[in-house]
Tab-separated table of C-alpha atoms in Angstrom:
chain	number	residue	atom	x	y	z
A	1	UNK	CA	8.097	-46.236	-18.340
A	2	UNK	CA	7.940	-43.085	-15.847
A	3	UNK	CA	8.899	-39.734	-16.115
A	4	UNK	CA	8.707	-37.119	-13.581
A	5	UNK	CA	8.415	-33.236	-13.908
A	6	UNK	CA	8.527	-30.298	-11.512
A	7	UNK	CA	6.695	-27.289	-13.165
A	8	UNK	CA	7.144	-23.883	-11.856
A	9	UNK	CA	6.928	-20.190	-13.057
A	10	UNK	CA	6.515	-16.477	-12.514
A	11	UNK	CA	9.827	-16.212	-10.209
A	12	UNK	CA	10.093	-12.719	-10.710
A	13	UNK	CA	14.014	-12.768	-10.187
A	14	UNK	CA	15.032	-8.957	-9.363
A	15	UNK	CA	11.526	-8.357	-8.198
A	16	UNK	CA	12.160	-4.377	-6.199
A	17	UNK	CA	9.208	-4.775	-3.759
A	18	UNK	CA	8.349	-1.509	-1.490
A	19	UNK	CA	12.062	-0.776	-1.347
A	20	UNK	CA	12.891	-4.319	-0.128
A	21	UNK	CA	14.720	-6.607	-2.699
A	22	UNK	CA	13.859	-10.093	-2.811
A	23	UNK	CA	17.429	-11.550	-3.527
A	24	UNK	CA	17.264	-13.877	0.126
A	25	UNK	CA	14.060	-15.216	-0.321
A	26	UNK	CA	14.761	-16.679	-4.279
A	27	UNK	CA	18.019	-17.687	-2.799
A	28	UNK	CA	16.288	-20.008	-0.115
A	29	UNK	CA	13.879	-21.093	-2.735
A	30	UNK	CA	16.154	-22.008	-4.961
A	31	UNK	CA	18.200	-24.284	-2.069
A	32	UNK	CA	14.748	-25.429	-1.495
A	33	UNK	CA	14.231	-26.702	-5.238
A	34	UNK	CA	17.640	-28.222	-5.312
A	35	UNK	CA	16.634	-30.534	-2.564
A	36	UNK	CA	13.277	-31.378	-4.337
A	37	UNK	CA	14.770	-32.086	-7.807
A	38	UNK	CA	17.405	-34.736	-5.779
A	39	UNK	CA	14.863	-36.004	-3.388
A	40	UNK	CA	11.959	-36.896	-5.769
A	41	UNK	CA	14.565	-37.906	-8.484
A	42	UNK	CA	13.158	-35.538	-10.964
A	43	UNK	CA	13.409	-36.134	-14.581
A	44	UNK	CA	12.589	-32.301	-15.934
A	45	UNK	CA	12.336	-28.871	-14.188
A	46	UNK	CA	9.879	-26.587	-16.268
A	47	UNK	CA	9.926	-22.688	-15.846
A	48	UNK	CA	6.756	-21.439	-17.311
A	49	UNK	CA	7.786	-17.724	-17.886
A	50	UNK	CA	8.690	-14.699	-16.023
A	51	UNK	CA	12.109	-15.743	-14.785
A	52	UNK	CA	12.939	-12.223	-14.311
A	53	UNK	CA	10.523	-9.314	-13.003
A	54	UNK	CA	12.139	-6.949	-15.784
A	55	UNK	CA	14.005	-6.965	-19.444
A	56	UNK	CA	16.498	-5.752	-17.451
A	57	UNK	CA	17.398	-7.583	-14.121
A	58	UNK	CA	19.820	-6.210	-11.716
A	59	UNK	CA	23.338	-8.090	-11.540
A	60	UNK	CA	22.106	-10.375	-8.418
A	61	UNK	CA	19.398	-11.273	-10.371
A	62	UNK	CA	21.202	-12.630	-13.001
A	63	UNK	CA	23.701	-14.483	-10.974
A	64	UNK	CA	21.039	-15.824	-8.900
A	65	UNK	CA	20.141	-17.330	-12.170
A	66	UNK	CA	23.510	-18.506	-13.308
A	67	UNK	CA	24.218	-20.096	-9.802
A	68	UNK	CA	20.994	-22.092	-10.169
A	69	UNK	CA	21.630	-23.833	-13.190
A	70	UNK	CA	24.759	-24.378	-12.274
A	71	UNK	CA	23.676	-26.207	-9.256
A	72	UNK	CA	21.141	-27.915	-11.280
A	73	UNK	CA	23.705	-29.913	-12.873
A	74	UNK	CA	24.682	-32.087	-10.083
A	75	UNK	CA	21.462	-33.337	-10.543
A	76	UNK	CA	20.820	-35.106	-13.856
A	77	UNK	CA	17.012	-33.295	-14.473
A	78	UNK	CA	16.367	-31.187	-17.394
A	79	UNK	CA	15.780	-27.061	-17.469
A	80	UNK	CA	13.837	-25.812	-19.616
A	81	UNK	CA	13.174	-21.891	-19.455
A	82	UNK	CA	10.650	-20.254	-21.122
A	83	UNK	CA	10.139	-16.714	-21.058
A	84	UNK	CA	7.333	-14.959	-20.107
A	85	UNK	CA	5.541	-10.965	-20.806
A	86	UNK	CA	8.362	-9.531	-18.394
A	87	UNK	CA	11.132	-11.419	-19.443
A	88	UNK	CA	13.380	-9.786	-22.037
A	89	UNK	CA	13.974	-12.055	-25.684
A	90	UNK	CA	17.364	-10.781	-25.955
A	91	UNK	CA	18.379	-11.094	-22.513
A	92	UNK	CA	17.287	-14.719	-22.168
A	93	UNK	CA	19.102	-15.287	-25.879
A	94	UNK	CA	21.911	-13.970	-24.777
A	95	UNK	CA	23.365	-17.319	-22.763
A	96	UNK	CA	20.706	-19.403	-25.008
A	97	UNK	CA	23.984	-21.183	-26.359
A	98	UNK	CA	26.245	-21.533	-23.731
A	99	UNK	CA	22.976	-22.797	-21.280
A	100	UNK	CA	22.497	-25.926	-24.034
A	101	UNK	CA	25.839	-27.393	-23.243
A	102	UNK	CA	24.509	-27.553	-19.435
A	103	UNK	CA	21.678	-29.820	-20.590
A	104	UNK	CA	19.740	-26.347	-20.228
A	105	UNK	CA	16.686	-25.195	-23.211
A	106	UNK	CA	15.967	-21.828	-23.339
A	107	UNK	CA	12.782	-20.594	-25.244
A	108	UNK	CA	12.405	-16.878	-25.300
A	109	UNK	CA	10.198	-16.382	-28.487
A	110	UNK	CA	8.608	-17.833	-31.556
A	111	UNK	CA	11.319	-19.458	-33.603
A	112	UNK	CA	11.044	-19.232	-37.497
A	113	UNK	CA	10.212	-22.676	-38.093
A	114	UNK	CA	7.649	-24.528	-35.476
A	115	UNK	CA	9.622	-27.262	-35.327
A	116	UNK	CA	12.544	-25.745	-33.063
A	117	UNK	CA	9.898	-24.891	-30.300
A	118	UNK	CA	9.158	-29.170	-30.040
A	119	UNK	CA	11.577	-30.817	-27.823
A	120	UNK	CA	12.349	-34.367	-26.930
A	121	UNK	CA	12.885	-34.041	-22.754
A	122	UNK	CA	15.104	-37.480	-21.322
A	123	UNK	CA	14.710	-38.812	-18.320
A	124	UNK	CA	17.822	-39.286	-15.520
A	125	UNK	CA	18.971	-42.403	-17.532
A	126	UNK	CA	19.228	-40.535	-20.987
A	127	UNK	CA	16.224	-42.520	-22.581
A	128	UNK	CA	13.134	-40.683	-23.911
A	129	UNK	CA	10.725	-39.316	-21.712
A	130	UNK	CA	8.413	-37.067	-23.000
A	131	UNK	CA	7.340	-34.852	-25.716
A	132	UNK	CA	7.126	-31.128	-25.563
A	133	UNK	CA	5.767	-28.141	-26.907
A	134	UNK	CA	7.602	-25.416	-25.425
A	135	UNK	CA	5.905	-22.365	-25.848
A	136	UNK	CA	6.659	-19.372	-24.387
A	137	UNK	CA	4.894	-15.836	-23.992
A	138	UNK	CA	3.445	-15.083	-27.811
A	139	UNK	CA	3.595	-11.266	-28.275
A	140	UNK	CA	0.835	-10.104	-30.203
A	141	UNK	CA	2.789	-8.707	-32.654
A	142	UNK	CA	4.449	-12.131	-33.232
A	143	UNK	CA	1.124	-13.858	-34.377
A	144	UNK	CA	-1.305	-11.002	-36.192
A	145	UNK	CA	-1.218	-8.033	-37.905
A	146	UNK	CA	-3.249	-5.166	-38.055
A	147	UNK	CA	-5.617	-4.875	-40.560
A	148	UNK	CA	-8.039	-1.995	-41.930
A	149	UNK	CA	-11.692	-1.768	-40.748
A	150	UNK	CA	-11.341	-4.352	-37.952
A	151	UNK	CA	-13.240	-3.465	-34.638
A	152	UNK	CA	-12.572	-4.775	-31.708
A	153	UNK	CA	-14.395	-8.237	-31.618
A	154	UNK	CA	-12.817	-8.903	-35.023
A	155	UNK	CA	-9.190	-8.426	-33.423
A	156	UNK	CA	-9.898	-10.506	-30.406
A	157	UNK	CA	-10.976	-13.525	-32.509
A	158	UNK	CA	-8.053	-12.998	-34.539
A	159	UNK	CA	-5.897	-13.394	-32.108
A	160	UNK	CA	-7.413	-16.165	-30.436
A	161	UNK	CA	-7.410	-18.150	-33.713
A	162	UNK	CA	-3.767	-17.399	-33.742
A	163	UNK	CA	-2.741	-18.575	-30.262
A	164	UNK	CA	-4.892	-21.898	-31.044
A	165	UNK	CA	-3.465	-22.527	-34.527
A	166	UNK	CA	-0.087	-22.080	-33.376
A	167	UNK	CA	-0.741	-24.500	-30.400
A	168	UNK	CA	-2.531	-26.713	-32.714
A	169	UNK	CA	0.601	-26.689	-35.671
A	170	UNK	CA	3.226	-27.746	-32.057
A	171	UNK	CA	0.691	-30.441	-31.504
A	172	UNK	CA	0.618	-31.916	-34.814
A	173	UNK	CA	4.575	-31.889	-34.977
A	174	UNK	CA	5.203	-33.632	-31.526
A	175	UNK	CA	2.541	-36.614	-32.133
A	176	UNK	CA	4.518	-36.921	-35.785
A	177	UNK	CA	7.808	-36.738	-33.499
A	178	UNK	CA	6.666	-39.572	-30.920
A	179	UNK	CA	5.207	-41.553	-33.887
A	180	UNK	CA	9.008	-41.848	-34.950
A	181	UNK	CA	10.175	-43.169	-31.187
A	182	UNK	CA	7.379	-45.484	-31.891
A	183	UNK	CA	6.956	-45.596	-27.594
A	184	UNK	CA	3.937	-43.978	-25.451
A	185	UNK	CA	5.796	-40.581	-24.669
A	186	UNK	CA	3.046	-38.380	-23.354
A	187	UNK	CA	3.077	-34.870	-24.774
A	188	UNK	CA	3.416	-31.834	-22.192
A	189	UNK	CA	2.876	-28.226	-23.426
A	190	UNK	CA	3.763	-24.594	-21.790
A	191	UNK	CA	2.247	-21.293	-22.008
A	192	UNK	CA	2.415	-17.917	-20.449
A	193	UNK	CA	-0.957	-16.558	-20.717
A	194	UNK	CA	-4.467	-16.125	-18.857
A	195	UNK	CA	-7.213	-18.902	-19.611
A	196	UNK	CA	-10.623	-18.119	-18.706
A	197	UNK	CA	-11.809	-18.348	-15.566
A	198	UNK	CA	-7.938	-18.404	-13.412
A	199	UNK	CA	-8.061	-16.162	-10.396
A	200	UNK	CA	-5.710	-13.510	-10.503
A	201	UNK	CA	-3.622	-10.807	-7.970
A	202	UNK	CA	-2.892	-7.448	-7.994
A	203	UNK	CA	0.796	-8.161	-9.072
A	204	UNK	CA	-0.474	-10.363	-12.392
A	205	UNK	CA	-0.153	-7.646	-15.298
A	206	UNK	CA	-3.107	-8.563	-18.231
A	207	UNK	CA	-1.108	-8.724	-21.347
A	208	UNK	CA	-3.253	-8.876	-24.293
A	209	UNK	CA	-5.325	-5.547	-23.347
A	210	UNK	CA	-7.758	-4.313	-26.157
A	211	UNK	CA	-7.362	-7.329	-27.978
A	212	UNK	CA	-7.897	-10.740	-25.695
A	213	UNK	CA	-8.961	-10.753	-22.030
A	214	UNK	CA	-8.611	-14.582	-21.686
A	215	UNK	CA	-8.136	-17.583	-23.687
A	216	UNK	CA	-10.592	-20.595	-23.515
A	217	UNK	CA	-9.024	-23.403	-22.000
A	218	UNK	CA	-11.069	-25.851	-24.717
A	219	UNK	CA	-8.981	-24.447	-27.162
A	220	UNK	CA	-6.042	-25.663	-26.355
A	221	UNK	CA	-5.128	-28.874	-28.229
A	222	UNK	CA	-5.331	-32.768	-26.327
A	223	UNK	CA	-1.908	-32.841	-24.532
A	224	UNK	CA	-1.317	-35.008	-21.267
A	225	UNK	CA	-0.316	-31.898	-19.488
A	226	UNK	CA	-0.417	-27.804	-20.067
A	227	UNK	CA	2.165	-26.472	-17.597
A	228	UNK	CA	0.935	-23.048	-17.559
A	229	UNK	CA	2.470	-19.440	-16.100
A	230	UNK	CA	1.570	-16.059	-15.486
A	231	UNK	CA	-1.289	-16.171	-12.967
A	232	UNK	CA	0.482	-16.111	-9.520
A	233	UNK	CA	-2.098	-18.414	-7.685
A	234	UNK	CA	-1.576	-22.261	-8.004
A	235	UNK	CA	-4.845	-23.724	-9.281
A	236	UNK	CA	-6.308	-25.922	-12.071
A	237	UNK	CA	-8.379	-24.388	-14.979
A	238	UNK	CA	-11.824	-25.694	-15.478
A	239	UNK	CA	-11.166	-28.168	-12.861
A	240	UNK	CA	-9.013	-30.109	-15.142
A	241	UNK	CA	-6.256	-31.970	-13.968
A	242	UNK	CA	-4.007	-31.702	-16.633
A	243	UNK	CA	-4.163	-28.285	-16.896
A	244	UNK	CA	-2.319	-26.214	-14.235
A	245	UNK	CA	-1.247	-23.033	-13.411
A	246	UNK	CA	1.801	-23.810	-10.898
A	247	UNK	CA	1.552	-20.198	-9.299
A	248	UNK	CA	4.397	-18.242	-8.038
A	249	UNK	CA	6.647	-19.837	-5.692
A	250	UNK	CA	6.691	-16.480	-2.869
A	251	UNK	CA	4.322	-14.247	-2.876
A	252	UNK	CA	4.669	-11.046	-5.519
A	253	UNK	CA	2.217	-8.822	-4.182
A	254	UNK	CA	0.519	-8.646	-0.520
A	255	UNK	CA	-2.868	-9.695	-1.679
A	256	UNK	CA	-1.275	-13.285	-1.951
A	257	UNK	CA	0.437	-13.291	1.521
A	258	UNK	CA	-2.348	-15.709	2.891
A	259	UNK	CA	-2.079	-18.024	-0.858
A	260	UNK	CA	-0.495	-21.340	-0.218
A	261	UNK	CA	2.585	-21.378	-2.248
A	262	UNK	CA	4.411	-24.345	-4.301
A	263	UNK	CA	5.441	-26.300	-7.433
A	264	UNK	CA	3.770	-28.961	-9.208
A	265	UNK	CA	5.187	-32.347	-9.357
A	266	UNK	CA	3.627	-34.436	-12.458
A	267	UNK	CA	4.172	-38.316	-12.247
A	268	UNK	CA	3.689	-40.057	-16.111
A	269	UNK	CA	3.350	-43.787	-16.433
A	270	UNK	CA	3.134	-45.416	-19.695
A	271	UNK	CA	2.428	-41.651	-21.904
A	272	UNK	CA	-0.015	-41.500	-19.496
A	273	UNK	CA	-0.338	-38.621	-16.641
A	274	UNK	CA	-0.701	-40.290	-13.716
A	275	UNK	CA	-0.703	-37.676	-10.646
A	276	UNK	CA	-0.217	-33.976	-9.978
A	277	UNK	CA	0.916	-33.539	-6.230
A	278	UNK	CA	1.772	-29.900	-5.072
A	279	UNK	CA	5.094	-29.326	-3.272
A	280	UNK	CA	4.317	-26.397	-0.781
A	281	UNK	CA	7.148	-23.955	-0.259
A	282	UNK	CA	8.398	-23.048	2.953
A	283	UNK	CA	7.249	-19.189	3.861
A	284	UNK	CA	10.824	-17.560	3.379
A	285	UNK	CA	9.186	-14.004	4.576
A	286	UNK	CA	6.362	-13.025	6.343
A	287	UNK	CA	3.832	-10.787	5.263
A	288	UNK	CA	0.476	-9.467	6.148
A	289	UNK	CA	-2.494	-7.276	5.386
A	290	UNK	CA	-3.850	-5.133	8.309
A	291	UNK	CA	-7.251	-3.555	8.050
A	292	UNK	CA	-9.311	-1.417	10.363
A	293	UNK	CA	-9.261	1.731	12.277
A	294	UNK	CA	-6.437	3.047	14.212
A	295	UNK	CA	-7.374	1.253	17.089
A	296	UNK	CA	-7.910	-2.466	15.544
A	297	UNK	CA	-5.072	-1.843	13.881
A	298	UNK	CA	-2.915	-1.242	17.079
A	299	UNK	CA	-4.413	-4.334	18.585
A	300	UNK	CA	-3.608	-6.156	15.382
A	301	UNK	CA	0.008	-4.835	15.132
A	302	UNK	CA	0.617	-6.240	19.027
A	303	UNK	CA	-0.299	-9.914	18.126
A	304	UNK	CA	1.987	-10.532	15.222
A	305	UNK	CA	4.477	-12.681	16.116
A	306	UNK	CA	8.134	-12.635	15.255
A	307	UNK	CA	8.918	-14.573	12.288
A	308	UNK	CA	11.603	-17.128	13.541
A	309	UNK	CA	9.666	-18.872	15.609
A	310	UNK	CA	7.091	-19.880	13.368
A	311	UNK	CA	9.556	-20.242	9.885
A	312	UNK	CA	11.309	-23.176	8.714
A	313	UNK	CA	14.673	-23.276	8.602
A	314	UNK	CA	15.221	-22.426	5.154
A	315	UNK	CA	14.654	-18.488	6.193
A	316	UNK	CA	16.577	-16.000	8.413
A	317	UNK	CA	13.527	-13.332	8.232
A	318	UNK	CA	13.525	-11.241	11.403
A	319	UNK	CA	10.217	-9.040	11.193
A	320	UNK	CA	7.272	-9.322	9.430
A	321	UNK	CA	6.488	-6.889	6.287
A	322	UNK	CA	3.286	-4.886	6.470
A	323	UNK	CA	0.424	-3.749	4.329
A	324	UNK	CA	-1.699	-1.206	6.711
A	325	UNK	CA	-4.667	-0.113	5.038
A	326	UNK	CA	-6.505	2.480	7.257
A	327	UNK	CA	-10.555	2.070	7.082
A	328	UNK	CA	-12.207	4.651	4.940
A	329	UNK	CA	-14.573	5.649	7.898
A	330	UNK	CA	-11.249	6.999	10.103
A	331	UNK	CA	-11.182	10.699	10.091
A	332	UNK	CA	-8.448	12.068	7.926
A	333	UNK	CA	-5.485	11.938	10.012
A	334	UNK	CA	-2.072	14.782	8.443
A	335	UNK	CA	0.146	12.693	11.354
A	336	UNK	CA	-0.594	9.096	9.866
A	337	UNK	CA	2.493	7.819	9.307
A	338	UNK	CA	3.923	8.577	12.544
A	339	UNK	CA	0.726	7.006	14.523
A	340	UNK	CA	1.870	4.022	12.815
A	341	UNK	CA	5.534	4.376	13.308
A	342	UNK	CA	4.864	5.048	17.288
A	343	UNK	CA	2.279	1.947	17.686
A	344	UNK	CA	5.454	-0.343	15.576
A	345	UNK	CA	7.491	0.395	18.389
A	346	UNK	CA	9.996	-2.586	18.887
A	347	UNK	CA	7.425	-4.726	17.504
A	348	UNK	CA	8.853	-7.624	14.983
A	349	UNK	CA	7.340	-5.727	12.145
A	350	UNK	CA	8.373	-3.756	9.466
A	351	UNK	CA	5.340	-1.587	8.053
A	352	UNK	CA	5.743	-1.193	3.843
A	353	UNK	CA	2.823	0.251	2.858
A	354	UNK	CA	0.725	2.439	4.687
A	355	UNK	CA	-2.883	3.341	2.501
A	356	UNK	CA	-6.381	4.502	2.874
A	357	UNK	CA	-9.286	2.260	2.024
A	358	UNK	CA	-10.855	2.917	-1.174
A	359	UNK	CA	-14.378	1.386	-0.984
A	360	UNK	CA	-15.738	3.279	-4.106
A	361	UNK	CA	-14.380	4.999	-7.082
A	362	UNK	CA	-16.487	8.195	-6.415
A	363	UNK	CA	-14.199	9.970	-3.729
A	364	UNK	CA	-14.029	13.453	-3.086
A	365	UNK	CA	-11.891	15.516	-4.713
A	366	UNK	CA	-10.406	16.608	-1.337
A	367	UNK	CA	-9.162	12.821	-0.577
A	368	UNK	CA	-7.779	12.838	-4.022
A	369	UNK	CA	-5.597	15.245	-3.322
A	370	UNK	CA	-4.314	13.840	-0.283
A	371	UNK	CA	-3.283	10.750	-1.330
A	372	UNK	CA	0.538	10.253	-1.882
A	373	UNK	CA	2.005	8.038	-5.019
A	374	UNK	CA	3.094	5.331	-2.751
A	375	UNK	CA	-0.708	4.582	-2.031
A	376	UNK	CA	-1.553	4.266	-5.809
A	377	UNK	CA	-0.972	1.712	-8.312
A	378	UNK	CA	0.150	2.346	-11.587
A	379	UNK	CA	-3.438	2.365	-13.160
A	380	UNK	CA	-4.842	4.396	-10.372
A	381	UNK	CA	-1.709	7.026	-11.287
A	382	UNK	CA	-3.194	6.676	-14.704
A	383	UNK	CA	-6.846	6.609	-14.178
A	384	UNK	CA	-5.850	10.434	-11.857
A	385	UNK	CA	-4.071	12.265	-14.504
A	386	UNK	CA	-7.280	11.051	-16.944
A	387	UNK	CA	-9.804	12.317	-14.654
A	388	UNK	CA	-7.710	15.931	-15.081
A	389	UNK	CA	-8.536	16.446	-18.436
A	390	UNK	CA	-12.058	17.128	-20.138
A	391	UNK	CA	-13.233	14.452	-22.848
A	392	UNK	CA	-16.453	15.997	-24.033
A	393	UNK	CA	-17.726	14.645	-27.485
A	394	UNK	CA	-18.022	11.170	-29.350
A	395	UNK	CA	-14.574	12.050	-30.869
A	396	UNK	CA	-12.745	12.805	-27.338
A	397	UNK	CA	-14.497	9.982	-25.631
A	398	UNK	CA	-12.844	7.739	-28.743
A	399	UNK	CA	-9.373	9.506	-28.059
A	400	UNK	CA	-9.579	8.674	-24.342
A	401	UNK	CA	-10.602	4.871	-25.057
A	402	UNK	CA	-7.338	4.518	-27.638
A	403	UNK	CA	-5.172	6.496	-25.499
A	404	UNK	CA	-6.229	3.869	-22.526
A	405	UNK	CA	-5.218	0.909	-24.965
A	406	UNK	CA	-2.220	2.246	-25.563
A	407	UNK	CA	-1.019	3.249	-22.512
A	408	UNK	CA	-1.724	-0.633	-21.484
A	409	UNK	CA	0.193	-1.617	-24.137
A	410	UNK	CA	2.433	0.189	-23.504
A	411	UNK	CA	2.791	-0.820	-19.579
A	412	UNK	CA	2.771	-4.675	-20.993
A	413	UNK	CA	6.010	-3.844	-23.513
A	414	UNK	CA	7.671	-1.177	-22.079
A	415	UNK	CA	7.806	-2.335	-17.961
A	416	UNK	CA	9.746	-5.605	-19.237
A	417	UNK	CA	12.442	-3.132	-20.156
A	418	UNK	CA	12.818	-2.132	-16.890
A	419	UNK	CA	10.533	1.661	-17.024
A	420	UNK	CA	9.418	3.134	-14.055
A	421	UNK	CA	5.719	2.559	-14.316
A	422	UNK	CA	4.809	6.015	-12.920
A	423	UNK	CA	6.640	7.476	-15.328
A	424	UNK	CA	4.526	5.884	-18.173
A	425	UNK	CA	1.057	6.710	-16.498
A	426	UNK	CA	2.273	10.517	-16.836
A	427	UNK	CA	3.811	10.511	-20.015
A	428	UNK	CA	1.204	8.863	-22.103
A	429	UNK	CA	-1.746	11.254	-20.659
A	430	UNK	CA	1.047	14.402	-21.735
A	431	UNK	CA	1.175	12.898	-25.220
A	432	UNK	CA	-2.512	12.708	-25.630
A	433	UNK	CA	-2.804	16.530	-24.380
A	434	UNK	CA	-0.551	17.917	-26.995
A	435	UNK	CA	-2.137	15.711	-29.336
A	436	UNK	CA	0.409	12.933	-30.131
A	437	UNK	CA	-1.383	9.647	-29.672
A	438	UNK	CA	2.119	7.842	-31.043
């Protein structure tokens, strides 16, 4: 017996990207999976997390999301969704019921009883396939609780035990579940976390801060295949086959303009996994990093080459988006921005982000206070208002060390609700000056 999947994950529907909305180029991709899914006869389609880029996606999002499944239907495979750290519980839950009638599962938290999160996938014909444990993004607060006197090791091996019990307890239930088919179903699991080791990108958000930095890919249980989500690079953990991370299908952020993007195709033959073969998606937009001084960068600028002739024909992109980041040895220039804007010209190129390089963390105070918010990310905005206030003392410097927990924590909760990160950098430092840590 065969069964085929297509994983996938971290589509980021909704995504707002230096002004520029990314509503064409999940629209091509999607017309691009549609034709995968019918060409290679796929038997399941696996989302592994972060369908949306906030709790709250804008209306296109959503009926980007709506048309898809919709389409998916002409095609006899499978959906299952599973949501990841910036996908919203209640807004996935919300069409939960009205998805299953579409042949559609959608897995936005921990159900009460283990057993609901182990699901029998079929293949084209209706017969058995596979086995899976669908697990989506576990909160922390889902699987621990806070108790007295623990430090900080103590809550990271808490909640490591956790995430490998829980894993372990899906495990147990699906080989009891293909014991009853009494056939060779291999067993496929999900998860939206980081493993140690995966390579990450500025756009991947770490979202068990203060309490787990990775989890240890041996402690996940002996499944055929771990279709996992959340790091935006496409790669294999430990080198191990059967344990993937399928990447984001465009890229999120503009360090992973050069990545290689696609989905992962796994091939099962007998409960056994058989293949893994990467589907490469097409480059629906152009984008590139340009480093140097003002005259490299000129020189650079003048050899990019407009988009469509060098895209397939899945995309309609027109210039190419641009990451300028201005070498740290070029004098301080007030006029900047309109250097760049004069060498763009009527170039095929439209220029994003315009920043200064940052080779060390030890500026001068004068360059601080030059740089604009659009240069900064969301912990540099953060790490700024910090550096304004004085923590002298073992008790400040412990006040300072919660307050940075907590503002991650809050970053990793509160951004899937759709908050202007900027506005949580500021507003947990002016909480901590008048004394309210809450």
């Amino acid at each position: 017996m065969t069964f085929r999947i297509l994983h996938t994950s971290d589509w980021h529907l909704g995504q707002h990207f230096f002004g520029k909305t990314r509503a064409d180029e999940h629209a091509m991709f999607f017309n691009w999976l549609l034709e995968q899914v019918q060409v290679h006869e796929v038997d399941a389609l696996i989302v592994a997390g972060d369908i949306f880029d906030t709790g709250a996606p804008p209306s296109y999002a959503r009926e980007l999301y709506n048309r898809f499944v919709v389409e998916l239907q002409r095609t006899d495979c499978q959906l299952v969704l599973l949501a990841g750290n910036h996908d919203s519980v209640a807004t996935l839950n919300e069409s939960k019921d009205l998805l299953a009638c579409l042949n559609v599962h959608v897995v936005a938290g921990m159900p009460e009883t283990p057993e609901n999160n182990v699901l029998l996938l079929n293949d084209r014909n209706e017969e058995p396939g596979a086995i899976l444990c669908a697990v989506p993004f576990l909160r922390q607060r889902d699987l621990t609780t806070s108790k007295a006197g623990q430090d900080g090791v103590e809550k990271q091996q808490a909640l490591q035990q956790a995430i490998a019990d829980y894993y372990a307890r899906l495990f147990q239930l699906a080989q009891a579940r293909r014991e009853e088919f009494g056939e060779a179903l291999p067993i496929i699991a999900t998860g939206h976390l980081t493993t140690v080791g995966a390579e990450l990108s500025e756009s991947v958000r770490d979202i068990y801060i203060g309490a787990l930095d990775a989890f240890p890919s041996g402690a996940f249980p002996p499944v055929d295949y771990l279709a996992l989500g959340h790091i935006h690079r496409s790669q294999k953990v430990g080198g191990q086959e059967h344990i993937r991370y399928s990447g984001s299908p465009i890229p999120l952020s503009f360090d992973e303009a050069e990545q290689t993007k696609s989905v992962l195709m796994a091939d099962f033959e007998d409960g056994r996994l058989q293949q893994v073969t990467p589907l490469e998606t097409p480059c629906f937009q152009p984008m590139q990093v340009i480093r140097g001084d003002l005259k490299s960068i000129e020189k650079q600028l003048g050899s990019i080459v407009a988009p469509n002739s060098q895209l397939s024909l899945f995309s309609n992109a027109d210039k190419v988006w641009v990451d300028i980041e201005v070498a740290a040895t070029q004098d301080y220039l007030d006029d900047l921005q309109r250097r760049i804007q004069e060498m763009v010209g009527a170039l095929p190129v439209e220029v994003l982000l315009v920043r200064r390089e940052r080779k060390n963390k030890g500026l001068r105070l004068e360059r601080l206070e030059k740089e604009t918010l659009a240069e900064l990310t969301v912990e540099e905005v953060f790490e700024r208002r910090l550096a304004q206030e004085v923590w002298e003392g073992e008790d400040a410097e412990a006040r300072r060390q919660r307050l940075i927990g907590m503002f991650r924590l809050v970053e990793s909760d509160v951004l899937a609700d759709g908050v202007e990160a900027e506005v949580i950098a500021e507003s947990s430092v002016e909480a901590s000056v008048t004394g309210d840590d809450a």
